[in-house]
mmCIF file of C-alpha atoms in Angstrom:
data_model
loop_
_atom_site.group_PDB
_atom_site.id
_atom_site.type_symbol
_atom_site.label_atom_id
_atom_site.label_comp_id
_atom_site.label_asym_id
_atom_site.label_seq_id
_atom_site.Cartn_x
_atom_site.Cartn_y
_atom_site.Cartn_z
ATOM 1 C CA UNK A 1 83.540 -126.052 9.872
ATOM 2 C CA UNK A 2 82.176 -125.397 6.640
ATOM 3 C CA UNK A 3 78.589 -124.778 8.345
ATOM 4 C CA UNK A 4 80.259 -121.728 10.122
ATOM 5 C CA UNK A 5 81.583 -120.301 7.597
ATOM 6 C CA UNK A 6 78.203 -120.595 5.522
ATOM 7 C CA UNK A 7 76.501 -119.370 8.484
ATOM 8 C CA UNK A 8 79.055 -116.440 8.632
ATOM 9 C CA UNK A 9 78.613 -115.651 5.257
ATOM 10 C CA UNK A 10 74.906 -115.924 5.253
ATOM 11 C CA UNK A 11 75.293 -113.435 8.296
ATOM 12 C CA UNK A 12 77.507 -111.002 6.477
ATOM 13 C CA UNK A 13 75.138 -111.337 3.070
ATOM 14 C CA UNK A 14 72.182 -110.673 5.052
ATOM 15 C CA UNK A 15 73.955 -107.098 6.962
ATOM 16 C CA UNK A 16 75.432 -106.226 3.714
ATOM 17 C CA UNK A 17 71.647 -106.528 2.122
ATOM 18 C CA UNK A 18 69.868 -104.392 4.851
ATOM 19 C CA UNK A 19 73.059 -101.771 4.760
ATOM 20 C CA UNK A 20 72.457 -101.463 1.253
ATOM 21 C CA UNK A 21 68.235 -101.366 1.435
ATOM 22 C CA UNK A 22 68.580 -98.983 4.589
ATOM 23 C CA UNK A 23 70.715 -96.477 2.418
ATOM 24 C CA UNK A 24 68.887 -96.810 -0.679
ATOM 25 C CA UNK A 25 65.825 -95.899 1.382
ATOM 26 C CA UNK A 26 67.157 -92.932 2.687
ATOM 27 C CA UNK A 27 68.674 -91.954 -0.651
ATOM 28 C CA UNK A 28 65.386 -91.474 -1.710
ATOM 29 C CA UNK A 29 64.118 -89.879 0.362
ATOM 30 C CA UNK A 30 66.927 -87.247 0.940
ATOM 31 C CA UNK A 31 66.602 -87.040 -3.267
ATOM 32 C CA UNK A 32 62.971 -86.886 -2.968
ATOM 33 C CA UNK A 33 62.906 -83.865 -1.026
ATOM 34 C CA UNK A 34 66.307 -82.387 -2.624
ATOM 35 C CA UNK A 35 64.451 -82.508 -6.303
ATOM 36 C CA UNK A 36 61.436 -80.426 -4.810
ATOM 37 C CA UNK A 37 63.949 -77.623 -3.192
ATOM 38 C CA UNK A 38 65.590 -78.147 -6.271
ATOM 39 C CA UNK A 39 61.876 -77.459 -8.259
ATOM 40 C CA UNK A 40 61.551 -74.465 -5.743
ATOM 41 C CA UNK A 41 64.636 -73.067 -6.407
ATOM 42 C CA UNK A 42 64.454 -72.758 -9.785
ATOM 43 C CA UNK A 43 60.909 -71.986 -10.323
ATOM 44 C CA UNK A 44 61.663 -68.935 -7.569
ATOM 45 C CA UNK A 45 64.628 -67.330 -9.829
ATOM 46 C CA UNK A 46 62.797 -66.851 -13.404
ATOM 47 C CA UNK A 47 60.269 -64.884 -11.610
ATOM 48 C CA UNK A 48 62.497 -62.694 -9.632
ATOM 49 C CA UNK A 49 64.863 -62.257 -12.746
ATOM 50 C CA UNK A 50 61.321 -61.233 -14.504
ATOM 51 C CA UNK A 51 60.161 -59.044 -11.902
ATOM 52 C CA UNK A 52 63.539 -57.093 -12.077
ATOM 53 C CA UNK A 53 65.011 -58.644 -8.522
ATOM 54 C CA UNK A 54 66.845 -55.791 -6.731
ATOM 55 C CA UNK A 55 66.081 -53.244 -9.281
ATOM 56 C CA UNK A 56 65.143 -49.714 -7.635
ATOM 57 C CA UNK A 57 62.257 -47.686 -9.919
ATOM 58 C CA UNK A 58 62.342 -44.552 -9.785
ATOM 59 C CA UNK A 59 59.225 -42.566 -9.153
ATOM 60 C CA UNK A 60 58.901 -39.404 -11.327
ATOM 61 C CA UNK A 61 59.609 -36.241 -8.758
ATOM 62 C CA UNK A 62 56.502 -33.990 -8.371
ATOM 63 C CA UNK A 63 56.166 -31.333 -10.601
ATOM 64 C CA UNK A 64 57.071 -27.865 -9.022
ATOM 65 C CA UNK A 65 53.785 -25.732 -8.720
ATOM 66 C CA UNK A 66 53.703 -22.832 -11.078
ATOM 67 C CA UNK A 67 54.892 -19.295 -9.785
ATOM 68 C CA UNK A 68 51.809 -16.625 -9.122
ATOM 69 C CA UNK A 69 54.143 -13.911 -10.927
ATOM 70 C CA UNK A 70 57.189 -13.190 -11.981
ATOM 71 C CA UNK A 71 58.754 -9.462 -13.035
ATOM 72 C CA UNK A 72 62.420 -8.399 -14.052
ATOM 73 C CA UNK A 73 64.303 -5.238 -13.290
ATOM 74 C CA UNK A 74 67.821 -5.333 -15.304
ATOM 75 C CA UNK A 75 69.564 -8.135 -14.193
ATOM 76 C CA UNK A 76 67.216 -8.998 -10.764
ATOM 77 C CA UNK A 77 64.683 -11.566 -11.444
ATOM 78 C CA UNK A 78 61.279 -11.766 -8.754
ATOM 79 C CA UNK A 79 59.113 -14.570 -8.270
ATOM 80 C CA UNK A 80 55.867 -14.849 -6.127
ATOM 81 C CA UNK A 81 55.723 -18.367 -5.385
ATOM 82 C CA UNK A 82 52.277 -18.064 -2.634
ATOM 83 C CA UNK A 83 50.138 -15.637 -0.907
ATOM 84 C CA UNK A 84 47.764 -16.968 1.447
ATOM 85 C CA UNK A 85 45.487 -15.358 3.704
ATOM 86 C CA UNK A 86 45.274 -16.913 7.304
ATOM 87 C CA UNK A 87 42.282 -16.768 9.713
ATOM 88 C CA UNK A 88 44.309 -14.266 11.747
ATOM 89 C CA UNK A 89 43.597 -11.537 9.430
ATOM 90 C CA UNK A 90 47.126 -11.616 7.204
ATOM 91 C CA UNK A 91 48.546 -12.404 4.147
ATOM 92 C CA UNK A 92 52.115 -13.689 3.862
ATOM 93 C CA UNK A 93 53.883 -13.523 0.608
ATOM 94 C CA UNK A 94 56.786 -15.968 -0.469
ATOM 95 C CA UNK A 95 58.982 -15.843 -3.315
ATOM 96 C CA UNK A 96 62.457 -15.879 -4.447
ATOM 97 C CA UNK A 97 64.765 -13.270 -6.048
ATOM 98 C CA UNK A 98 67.823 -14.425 -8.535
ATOM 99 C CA UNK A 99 70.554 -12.450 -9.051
ATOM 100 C CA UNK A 100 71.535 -13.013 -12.722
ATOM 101 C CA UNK A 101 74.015 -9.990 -12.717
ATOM 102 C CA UNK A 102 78.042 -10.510 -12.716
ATOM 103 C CA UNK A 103 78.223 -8.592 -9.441
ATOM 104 C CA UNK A 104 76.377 -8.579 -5.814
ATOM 105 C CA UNK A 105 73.424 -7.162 -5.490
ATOM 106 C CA UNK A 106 72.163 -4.914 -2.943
ATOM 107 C CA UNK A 107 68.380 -4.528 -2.747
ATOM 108 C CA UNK A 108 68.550 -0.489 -1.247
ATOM 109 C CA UNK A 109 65.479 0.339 -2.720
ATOM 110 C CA UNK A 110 63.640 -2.385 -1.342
ATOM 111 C CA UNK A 111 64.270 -1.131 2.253
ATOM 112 C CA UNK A 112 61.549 1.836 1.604
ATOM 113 C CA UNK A 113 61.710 5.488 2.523
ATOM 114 C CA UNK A 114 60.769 5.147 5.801
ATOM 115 C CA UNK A 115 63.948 6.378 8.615
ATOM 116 C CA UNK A 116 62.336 3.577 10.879
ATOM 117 C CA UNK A 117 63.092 0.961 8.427
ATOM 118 C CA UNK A 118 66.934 1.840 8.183
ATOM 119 C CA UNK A 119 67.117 -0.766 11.156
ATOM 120 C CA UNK A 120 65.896 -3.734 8.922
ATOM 121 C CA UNK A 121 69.040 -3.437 6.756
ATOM 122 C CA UNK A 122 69.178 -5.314 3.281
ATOM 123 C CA UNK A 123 65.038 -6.428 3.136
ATOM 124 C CA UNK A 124 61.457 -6.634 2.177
ATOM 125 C CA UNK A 125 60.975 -3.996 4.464
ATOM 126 C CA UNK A 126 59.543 -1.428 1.645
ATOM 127 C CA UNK A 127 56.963 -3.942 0.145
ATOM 128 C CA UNK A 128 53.402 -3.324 -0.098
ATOM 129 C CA UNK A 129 50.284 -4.708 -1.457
ATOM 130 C CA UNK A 130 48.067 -2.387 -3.506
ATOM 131 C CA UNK A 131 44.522 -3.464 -4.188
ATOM 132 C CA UNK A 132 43.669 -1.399 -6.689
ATOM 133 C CA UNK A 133 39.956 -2.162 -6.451
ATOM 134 C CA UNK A 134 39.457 -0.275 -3.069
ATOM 135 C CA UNK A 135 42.036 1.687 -4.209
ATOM 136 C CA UNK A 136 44.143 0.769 -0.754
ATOM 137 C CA UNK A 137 47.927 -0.103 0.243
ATOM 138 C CA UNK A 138 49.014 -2.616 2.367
ATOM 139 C CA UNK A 139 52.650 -2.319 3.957
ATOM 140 C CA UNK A 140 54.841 -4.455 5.797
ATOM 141 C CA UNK A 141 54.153 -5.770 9.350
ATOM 142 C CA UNK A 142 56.382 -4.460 12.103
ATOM 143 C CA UNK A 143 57.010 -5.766 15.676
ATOM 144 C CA UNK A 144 56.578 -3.126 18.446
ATOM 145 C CA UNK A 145 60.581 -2.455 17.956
ATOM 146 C CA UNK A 146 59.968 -1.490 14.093
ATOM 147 C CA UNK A 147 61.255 -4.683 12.648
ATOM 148 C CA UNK A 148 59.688 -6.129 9.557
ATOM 149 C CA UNK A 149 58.120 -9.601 9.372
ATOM 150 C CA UNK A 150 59.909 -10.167 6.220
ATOM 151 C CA UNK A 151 63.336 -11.645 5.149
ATOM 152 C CA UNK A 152 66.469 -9.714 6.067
ATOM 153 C CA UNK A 153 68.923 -10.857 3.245
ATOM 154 C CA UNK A 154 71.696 -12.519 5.085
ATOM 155 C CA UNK A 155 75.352 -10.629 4.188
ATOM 156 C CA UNK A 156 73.171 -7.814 2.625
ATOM 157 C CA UNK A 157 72.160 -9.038 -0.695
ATOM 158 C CA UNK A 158 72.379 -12.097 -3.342
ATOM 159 C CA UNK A 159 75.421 -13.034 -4.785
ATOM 160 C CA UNK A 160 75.915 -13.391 -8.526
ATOM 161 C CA UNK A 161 74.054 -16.270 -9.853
ATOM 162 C CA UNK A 162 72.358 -17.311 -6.715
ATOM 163 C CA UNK A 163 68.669 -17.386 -5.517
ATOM 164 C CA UNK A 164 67.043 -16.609 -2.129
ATOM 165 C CA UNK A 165 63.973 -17.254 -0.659
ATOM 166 C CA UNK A 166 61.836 -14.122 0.905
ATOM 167 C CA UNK A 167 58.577 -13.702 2.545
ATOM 168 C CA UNK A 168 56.463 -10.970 3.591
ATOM 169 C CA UNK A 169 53.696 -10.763 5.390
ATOM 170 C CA UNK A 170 50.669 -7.715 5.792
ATOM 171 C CA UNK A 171 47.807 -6.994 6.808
ATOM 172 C CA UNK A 172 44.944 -8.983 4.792
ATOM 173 C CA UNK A 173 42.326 -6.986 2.266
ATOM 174 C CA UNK A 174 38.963 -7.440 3.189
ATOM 175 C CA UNK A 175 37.208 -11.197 2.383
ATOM 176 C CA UNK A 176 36.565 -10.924 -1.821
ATOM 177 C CA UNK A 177 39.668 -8.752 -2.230
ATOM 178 C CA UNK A 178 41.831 -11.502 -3.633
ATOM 179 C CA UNK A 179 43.603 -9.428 -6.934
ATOM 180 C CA UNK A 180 46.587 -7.476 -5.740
ATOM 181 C CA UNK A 181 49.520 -5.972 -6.918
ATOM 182 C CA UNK A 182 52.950 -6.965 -4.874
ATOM 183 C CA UNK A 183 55.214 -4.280 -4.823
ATOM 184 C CA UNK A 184 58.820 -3.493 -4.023
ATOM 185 C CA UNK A 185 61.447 -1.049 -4.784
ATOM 186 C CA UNK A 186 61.750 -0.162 -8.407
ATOM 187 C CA UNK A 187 60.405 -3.527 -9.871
ATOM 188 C CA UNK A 188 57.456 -3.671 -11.642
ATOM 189 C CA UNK A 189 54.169 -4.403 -10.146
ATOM 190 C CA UNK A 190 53.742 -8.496 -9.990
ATOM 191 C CA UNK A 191 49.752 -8.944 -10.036
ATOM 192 C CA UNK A 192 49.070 -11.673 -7.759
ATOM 193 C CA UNK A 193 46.226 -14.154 -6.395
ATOM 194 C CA UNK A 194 45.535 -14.366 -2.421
ATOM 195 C CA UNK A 195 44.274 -17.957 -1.737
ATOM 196 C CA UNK A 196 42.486 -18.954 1.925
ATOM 197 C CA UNK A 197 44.963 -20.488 4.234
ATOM 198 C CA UNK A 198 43.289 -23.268 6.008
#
């Protein structure tokens, strides 16, 4: 009897012992491997905390390129923004115009004296360029219906406060004839630069 129950014990001692070496083993290993995740972990968050994480910088916005001219009649402000000459023999002018009046502005002088141009309505249709060096001026393209290629104001005008864009486009001085004067209505003469289109 009592040889069983040594036996038994022994037997029970012996599982016991294993049970306890078999989870010690895998203990640590599992904290082996925990401690280097653990290592990972927290070496990986200093340096995205440094680095500023999910932090957006912001790029600085391109500075606007300066206007070729700019000339004032009363409250009506003009800007040549570009005049480039293409290889199609033409120059096409943009700009803006602001109206810093307290009322709507019309542009009826810009239309020119022209009857044909009554049918562009409120537009770059009397602009010119005037190269004063061969002492020649440049008007307005037309389609074959007598339509400018140039803005038509949309609702006849600019509103107080507000700016719109414009273009123009002629036909092109000859090759070295880059200095011109842009003209329209009754603003003043806005000397300008032609620059080669590619």
């Amino acid at each position: 009897m009592k040889f069983r129950r040594t036996m038994k014990s022994r037997r029970a001692v012996t599982a016991v012992a294993i049970a306890t070496g078999v989870l010690l083993t895998v203990a640590g290993c599992g904290g082996g491997d925990g401690d280097k995740t653990d290592e990972k972990a927290s070496s990986s968050t200093p340096s995205q905390t440094q680095s500023g994480g999910d932090e957006k910088t912001e790029s600085p916005a391109p500075a606007a390129e300066p206007a070729l001219a700019e000339v004032k009649n009363g409250d009506i402000t003009l800007t040549v923004t570009s005049a480039v000459r293409d290889q199609g023999g033409f120059v096409t002018v943009n700009g803006t115009v602001t109206n810093n009046g307290g009322k709507f502005w019309v542009p009826a002088d810009w239309l020119g004296d022209e009857r044909e141009l009554i049918k562009n309505g409120s537009s770059l249709a009397g602009a010119s360029l005037v190269d004063s060096k061969a002492r020649k001026k440049y008007l307005v393209l037309r389609d074959t219906s007598g339509r400018c290629l140039c803005t038509k104001f949309e609702g006849g005008g600019v509103d107080t406060g507000q700016t719109a864009d414009w273009y123009a486009q002629f036909p092109a001085p000859p090759e070295g004839s880059n200095q011109v004067n842009f003209q329209v209505g009754t603003m003043p003469p806005a000397s300008i630069e032609i620059s080669e289109g590619e």
